[in-house]
mmCIF file with all atom_site columns, C-alpha atoms in Angstrom:
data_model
loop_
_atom_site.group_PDB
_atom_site.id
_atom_site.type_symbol
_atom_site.label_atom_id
_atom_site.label_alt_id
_atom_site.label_comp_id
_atom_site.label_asym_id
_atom_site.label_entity_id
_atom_site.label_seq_id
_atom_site.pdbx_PDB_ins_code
_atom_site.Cartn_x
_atom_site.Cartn_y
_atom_site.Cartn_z
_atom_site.occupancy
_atom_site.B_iso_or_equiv
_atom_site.pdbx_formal_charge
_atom_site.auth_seq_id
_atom_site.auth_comp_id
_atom_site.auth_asym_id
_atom_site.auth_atom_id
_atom_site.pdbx_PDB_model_num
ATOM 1   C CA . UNK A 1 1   ? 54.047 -1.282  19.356 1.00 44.00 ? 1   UNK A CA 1
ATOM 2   C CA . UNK A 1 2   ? 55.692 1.978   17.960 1.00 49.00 ? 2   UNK A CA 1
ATOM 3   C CA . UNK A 1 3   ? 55.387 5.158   20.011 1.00 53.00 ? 3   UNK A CA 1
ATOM 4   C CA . UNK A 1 4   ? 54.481 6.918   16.649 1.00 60.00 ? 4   UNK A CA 1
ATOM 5   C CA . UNK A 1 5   ? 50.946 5.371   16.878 1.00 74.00 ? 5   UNK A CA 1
ATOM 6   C CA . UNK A 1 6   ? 50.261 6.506   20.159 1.00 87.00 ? 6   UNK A CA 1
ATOM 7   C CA . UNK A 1 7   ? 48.463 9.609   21.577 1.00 92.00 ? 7   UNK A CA 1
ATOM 8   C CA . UNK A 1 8   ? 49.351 11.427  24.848 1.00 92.00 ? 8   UNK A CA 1
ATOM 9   C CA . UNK A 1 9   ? 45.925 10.520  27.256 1.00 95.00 ? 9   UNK A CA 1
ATOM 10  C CA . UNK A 1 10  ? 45.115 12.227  29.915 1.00 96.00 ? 10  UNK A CA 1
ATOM 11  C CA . UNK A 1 11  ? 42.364 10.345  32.425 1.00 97.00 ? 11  UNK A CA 1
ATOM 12  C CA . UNK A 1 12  ? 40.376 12.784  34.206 1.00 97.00 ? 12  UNK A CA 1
ATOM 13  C CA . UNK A 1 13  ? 38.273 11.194  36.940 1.00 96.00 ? 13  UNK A CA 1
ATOM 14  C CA . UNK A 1 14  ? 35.268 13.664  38.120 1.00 96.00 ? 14  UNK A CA 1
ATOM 15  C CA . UNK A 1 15  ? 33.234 11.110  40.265 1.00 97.00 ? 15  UNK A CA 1
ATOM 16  C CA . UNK A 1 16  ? 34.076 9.296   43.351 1.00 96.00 ? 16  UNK A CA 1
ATOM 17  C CA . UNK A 1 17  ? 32.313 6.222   42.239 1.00 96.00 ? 17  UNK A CA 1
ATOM 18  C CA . UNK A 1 18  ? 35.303 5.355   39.825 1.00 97.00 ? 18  UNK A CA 1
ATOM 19  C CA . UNK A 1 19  ? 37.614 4.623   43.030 1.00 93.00 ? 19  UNK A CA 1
ATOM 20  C CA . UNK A 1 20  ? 35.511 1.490   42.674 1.00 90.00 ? 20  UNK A CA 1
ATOM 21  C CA . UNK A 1 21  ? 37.968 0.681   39.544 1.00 94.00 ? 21  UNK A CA 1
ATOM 22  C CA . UNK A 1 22  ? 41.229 0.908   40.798 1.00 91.00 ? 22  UNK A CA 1
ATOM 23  C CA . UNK A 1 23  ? 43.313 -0.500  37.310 1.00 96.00 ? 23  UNK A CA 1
ATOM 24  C CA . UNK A 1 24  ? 40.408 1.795   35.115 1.00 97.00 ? 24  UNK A CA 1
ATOM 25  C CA . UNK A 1 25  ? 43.345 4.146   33.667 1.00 97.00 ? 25  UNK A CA 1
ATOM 26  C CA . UNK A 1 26  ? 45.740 1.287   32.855 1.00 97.00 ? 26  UNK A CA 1
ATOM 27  C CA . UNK A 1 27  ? 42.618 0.026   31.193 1.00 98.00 ? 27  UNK A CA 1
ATOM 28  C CA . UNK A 1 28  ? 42.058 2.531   29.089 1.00 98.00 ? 28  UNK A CA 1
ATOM 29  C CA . UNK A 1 29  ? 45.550 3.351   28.370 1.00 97.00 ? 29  UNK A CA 1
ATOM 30  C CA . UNK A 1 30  ? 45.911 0.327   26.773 1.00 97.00 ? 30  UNK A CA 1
ATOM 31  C CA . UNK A 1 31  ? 43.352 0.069   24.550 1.00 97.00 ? 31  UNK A CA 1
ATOM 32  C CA . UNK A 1 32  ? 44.085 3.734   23.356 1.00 96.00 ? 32  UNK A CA 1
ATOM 33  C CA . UNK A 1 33  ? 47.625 2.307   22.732 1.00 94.00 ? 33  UNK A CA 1
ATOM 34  C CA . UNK A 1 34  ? 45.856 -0.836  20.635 1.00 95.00 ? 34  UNK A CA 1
ATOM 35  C CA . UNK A 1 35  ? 43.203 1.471   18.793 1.00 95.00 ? 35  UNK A CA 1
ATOM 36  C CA . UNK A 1 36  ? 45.699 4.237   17.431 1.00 94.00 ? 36  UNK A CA 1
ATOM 37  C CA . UNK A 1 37  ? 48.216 1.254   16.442 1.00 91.00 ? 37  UNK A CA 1
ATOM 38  C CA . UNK A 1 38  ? 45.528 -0.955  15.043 1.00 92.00 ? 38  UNK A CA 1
ATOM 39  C CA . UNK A 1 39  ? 43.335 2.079   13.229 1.00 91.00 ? 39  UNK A CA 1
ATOM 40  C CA . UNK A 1 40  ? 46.756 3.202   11.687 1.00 77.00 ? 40  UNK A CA 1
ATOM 41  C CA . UNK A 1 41  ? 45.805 6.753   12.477 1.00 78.00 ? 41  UNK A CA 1
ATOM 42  C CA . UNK A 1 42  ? 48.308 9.835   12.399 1.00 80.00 ? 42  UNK A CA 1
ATOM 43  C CA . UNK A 1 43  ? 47.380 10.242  16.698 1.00 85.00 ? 43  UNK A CA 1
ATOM 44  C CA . UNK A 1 44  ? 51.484 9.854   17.284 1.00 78.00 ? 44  UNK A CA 1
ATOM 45  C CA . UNK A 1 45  ? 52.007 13.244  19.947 1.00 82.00 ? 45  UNK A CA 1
ATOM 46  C CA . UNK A 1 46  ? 48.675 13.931  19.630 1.00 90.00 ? 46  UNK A CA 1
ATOM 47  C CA . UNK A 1 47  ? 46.369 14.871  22.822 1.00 94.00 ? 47  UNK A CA 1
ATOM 48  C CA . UNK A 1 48  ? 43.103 13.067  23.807 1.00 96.00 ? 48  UNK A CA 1
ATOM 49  C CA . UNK A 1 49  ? 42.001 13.012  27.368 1.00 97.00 ? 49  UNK A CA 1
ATOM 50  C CA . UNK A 1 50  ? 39.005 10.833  28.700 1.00 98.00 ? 50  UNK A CA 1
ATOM 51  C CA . UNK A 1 51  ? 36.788 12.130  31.592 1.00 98.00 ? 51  UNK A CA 1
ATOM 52  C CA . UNK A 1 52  ? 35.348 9.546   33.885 1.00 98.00 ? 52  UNK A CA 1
ATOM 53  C CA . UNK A 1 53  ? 32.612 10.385  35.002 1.00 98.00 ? 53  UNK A CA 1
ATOM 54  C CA . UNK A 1 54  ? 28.992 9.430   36.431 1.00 98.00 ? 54  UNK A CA 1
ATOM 55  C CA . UNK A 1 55  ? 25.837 8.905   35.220 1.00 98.00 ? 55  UNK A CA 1
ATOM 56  C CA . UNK A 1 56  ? 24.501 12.628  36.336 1.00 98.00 ? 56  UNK A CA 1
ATOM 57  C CA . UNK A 1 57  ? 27.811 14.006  34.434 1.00 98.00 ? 57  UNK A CA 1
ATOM 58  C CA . UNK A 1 58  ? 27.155 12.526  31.472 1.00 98.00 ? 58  UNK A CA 1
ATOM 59  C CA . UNK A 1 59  ? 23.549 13.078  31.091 1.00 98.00 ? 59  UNK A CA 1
ATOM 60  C CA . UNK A 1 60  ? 24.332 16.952  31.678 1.00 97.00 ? 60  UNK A CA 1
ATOM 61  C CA . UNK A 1 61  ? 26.905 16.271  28.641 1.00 97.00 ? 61  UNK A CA 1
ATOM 62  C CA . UNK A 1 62  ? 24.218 14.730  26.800 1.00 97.00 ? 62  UNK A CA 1
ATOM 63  C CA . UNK A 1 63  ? 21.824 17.361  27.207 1.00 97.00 ? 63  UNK A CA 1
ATOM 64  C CA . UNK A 1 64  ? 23.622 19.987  26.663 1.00 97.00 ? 64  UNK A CA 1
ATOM 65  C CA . UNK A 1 65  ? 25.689 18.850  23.671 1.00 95.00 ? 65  UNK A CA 1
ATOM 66  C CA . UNK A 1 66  ? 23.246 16.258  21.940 1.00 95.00 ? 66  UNK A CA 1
ATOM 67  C CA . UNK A 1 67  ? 19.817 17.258  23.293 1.00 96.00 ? 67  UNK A CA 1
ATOM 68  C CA . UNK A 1 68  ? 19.224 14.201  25.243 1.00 96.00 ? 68  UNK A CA 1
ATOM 69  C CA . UNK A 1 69  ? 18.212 14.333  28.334 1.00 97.00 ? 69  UNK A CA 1
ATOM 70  C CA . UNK A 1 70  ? 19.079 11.216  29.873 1.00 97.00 ? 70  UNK A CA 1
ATOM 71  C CA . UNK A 1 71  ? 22.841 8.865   30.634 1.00 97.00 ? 71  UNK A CA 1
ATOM 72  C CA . UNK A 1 72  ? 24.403 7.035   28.097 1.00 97.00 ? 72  UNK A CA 1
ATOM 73  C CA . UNK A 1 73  ? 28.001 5.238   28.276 1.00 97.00 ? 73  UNK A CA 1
ATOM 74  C CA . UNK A 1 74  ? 30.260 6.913   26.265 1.00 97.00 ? 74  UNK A CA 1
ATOM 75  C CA . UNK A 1 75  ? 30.457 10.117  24.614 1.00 98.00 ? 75  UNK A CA 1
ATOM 76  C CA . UNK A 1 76  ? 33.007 11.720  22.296 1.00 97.00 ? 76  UNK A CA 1
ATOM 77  C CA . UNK A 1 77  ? 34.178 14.977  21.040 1.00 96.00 ? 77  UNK A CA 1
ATOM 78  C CA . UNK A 1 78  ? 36.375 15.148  18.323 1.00 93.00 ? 78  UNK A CA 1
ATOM 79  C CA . UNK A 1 79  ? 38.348 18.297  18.343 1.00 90.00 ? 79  UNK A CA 1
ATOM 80  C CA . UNK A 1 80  ? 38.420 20.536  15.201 1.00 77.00 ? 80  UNK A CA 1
ATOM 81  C CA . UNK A 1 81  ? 41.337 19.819  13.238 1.00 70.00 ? 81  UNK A CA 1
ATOM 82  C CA . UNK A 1 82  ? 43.514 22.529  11.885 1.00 62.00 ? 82  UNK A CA 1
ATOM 83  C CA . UNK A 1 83  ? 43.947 22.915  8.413  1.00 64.00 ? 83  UNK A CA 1
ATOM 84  C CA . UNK A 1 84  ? 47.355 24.347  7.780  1.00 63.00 ? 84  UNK A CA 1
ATOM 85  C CA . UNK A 1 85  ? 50.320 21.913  8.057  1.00 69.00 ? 85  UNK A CA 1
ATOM 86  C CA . UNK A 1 86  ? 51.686 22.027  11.414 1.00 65.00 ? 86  UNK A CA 1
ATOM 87  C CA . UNK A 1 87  ? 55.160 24.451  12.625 1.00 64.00 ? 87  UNK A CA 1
ATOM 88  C CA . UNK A 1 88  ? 57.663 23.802  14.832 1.00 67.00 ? 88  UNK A CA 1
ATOM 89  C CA . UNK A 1 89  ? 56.458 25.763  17.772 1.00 69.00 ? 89  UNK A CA 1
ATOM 90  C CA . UNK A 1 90  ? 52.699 24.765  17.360 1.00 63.00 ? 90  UNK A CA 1
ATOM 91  C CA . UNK A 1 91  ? 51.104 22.818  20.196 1.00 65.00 ? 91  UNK A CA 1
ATOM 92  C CA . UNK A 1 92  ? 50.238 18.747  20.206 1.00 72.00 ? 92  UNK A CA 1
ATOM 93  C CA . UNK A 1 93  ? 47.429 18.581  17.817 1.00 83.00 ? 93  UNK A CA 1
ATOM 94  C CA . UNK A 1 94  ? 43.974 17.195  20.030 1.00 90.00 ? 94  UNK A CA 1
ATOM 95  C CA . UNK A 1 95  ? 41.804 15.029  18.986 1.00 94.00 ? 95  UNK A CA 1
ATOM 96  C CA . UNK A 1 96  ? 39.533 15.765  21.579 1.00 96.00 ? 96  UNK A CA 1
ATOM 97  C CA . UNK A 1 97  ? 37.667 14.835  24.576 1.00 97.00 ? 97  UNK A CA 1
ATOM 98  C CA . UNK A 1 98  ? 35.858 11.049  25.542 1.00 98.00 ? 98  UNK A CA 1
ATOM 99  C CA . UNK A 1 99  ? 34.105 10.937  28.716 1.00 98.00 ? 99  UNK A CA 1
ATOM 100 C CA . UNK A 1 100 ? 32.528 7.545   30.303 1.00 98.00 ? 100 UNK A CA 1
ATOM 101 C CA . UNK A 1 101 ? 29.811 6.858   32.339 1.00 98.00 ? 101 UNK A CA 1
ATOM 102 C CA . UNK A 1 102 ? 30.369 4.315   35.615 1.00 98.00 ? 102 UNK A CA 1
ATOM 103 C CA . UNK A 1 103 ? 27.140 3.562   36.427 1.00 98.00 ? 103 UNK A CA 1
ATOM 104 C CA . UNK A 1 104 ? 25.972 2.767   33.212 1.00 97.00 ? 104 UNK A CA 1
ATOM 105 C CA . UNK A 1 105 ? 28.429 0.751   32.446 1.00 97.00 ? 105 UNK A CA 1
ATOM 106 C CA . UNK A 1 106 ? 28.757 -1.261  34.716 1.00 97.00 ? 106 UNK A CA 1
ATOM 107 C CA . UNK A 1 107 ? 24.699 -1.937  34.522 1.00 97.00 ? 107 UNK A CA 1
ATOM 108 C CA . UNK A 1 108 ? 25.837 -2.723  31.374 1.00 96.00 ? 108 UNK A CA 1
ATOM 109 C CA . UNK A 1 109 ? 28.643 -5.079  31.747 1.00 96.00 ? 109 UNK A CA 1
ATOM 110 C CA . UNK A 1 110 ? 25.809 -6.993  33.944 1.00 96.00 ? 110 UNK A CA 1
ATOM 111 C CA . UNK A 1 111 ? 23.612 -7.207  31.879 1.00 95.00 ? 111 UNK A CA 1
ATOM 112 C CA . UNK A 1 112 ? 25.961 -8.488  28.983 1.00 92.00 ? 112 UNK A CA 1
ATOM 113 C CA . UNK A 1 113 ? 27.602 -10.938 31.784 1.00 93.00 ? 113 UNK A CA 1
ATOM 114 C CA . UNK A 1 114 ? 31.007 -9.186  30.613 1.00 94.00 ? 114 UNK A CA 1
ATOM 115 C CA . UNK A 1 115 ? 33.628 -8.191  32.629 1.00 96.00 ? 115 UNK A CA 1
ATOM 116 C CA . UNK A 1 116 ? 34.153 -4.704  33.641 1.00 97.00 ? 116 UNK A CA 1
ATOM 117 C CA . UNK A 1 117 ? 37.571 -4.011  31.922 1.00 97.00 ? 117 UNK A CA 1
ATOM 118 C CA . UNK A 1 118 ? 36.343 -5.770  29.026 1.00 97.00 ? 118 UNK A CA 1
ATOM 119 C CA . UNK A 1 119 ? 33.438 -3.160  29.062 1.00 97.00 ? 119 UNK A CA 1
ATOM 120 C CA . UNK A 1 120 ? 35.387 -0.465  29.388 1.00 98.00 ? 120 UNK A CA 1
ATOM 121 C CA . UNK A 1 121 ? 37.981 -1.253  27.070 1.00 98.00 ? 121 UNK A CA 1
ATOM 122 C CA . UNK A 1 122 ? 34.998 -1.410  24.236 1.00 98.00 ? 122 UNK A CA 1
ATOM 123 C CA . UNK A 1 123 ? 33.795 2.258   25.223 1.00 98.00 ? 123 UNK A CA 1
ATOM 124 C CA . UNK A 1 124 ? 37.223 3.525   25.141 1.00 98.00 ? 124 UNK A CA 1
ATOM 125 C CA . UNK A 1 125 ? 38.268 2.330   21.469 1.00 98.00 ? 125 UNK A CA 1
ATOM 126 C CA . UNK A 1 126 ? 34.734 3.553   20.345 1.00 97.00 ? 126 UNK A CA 1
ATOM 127 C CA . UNK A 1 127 ? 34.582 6.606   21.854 1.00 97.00 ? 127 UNK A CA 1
ATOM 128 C CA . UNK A 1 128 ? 38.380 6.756   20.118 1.00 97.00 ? 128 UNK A CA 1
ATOM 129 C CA . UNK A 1 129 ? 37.743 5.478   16.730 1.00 97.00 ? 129 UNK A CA 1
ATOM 130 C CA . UNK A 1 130 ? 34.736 8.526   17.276 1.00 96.00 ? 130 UNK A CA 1
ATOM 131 C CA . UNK A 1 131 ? 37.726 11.217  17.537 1.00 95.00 ? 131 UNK A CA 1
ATOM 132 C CA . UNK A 1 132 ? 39.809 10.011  14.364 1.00 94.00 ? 132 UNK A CA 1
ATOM 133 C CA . UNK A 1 133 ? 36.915 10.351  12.093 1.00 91.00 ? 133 UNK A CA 1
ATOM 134 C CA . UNK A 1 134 ? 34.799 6.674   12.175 1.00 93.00 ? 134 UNK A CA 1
ATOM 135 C CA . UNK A 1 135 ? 31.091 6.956   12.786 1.00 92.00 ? 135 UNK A CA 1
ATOM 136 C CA . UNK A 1 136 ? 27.603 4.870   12.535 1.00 92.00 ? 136 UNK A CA 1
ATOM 137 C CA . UNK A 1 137 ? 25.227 7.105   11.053 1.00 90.00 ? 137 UNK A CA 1
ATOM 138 C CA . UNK A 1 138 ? 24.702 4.378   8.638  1.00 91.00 ? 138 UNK A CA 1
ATOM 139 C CA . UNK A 1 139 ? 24.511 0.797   8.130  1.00 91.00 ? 139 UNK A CA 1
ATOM 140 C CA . UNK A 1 140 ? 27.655 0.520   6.126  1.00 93.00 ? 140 UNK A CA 1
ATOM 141 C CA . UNK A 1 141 ? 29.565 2.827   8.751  1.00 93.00 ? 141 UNK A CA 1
ATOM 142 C CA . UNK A 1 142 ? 28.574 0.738   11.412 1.00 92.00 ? 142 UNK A CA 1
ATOM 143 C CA . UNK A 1 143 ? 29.658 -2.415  10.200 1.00 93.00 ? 143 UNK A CA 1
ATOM 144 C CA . UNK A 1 144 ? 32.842 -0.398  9.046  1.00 93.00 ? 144 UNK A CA 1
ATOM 145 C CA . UNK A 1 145 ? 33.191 0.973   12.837 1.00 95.00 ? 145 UNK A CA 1
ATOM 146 C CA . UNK A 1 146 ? 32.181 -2.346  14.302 1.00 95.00 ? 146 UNK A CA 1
ATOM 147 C CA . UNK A 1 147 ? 34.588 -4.395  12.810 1.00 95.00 ? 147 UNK A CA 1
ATOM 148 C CA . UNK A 1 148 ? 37.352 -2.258  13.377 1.00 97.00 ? 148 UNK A CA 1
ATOM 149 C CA . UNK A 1 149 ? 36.488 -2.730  17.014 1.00 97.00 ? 149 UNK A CA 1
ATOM 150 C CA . UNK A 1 150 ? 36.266 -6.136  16.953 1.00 97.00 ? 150 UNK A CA 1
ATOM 151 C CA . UNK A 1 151 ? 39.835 -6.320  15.302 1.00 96.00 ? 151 UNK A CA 1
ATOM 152 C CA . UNK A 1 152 ? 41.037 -3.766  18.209 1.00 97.00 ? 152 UNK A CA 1
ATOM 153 C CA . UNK A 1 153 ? 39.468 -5.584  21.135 1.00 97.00 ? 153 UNK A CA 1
ATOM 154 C CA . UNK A 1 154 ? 40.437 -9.342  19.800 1.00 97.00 ? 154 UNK A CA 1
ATOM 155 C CA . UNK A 1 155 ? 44.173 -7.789  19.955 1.00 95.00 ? 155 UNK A CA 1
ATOM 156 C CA . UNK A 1 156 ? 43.295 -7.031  24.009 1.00 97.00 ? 156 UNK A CA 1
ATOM 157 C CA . UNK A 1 157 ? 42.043 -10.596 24.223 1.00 96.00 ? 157 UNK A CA 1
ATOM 158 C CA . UNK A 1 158 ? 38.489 -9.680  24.636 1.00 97.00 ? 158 UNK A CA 1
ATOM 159 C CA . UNK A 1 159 ? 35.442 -11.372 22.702 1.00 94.00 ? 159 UNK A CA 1
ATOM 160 C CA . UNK A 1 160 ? 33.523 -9.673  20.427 1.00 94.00 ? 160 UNK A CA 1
ATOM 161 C CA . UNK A 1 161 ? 30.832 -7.404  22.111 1.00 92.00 ? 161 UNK A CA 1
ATOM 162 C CA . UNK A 1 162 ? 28.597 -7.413  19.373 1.00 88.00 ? 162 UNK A CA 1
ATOM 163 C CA . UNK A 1 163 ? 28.591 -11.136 19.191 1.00 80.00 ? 163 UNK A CA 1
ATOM 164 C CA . UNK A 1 164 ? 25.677 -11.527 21.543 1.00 58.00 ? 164 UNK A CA 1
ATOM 165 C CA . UNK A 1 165 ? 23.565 -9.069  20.000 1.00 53.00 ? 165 UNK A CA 1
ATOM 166 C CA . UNK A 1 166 ? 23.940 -10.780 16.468 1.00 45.00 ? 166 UNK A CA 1
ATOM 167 C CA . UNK A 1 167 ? 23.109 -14.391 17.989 1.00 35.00 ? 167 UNK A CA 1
ATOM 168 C CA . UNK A 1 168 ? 19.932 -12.568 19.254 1.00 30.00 ? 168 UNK A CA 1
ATOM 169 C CA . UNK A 1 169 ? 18.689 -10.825 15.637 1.00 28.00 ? 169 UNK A CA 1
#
C-alpha cells in the first residue's frame, strides 16, 4: 500500500489495563494504514494520534466534551482543518485525536463473541473515518459510514460487525 495514503499515528496509552493487549498498537496501526488507503483520503504526512485509555478516562472525555456522563468505546476529535493551502515550512496537518476505551471494549467483544483485535480494529477505522469527515447523524450517513467499514475491515480479514445486529432486526 502507498505511503501517500498513510498518516503518522501516534498511540498514547494512559491506563495500565492496556498492558493486557500487548500487539494493541500494531493493531491499530494497521487498520489506520487500511482505512486511509481504502477511504482514499488526502491523510498522507498527516498526524492522528489515538489515546488508549480506560473506562473512567473516557467517560471524563465524554462528559466534558459531549455531555454524557457515562463510558462509551470510542471517541473522536477531528482537528480543525486549515483553510489556506499549505507552505513549505508549515507543520503536518492533524486530523486529530481518537481515544479508546479497554474495558468497554472488551465487555463488548464478549458480548459480540468477537475477538479482541477484531474489536479494536472496528473502533479504530470508525473513530478514523470520524476524523476525515464521515459521520451517522443520519440514516443515509450511517449506511454510507457503515459500509465503508465493512469494505475496510473485510480488507483486515475480519467479518462484518454489523452483521449480527442486522440478523437480529
Amino acid at each position: 500500500m502507498p505511503d501517500s495514503f498513510i498518516p503518522i499515528t501516534e498511540v498514547l496509552v494512559t491506563a495500565d489495563c492496556w498492558r493486557e493487549a500487548a500487539d494493541a498498537e500494531a493493531v491499530i496501526l494497521r487498520a489506520i494504514a487500511a482505512a486511509a488507503e481504502t477511504a482514499d483520503a488526502d491523510t498522507g504526512g498527516a498526524e492522528l494520534a489515538v489515546m488508549l485509555t480506560d473506562d473512567a478516562g473516557i467517560r471524563t472525555l465524554n462528559k466534558n466534551w459531549r455531555g454524557i456522563d457515562k463510558p462509551t468505546n470510542v471517541l473522536s476529535f477531528p482537528a480543525l482543518q486549515p483553510t489556506a493551502p499549505p507552505g513549505d515550512d508549515d507543520p503536518p496537518r492533524m486530523l486529530g485525536d481518537i481515544a479508546i476505551a479497554y474495558e468497554t471494549l472488551c465487555r463488548e467483544a464478549d458480548e459480540e463473541q468477537k475477538p479482541f483485535d477484531h474489536h479494536l480494529s472496528h473502533l479504530t477505522v470508525h473513530g478514523f473515518l470520524h476524523l476525515i469527515g464521515y459521520d451517522h447523524e443520519t440514516d443515509d450517513e450511517a449506511e454510507a459510514m457503515e459500509a465503508l467499514e465493512r469494505e475496510i475491515l473485510a480488507q483486515l480479514g475480519i467479518p462484518d460487525p454489523y452483521g449480527m445486529r442486522e440478523r437480529i432486526n
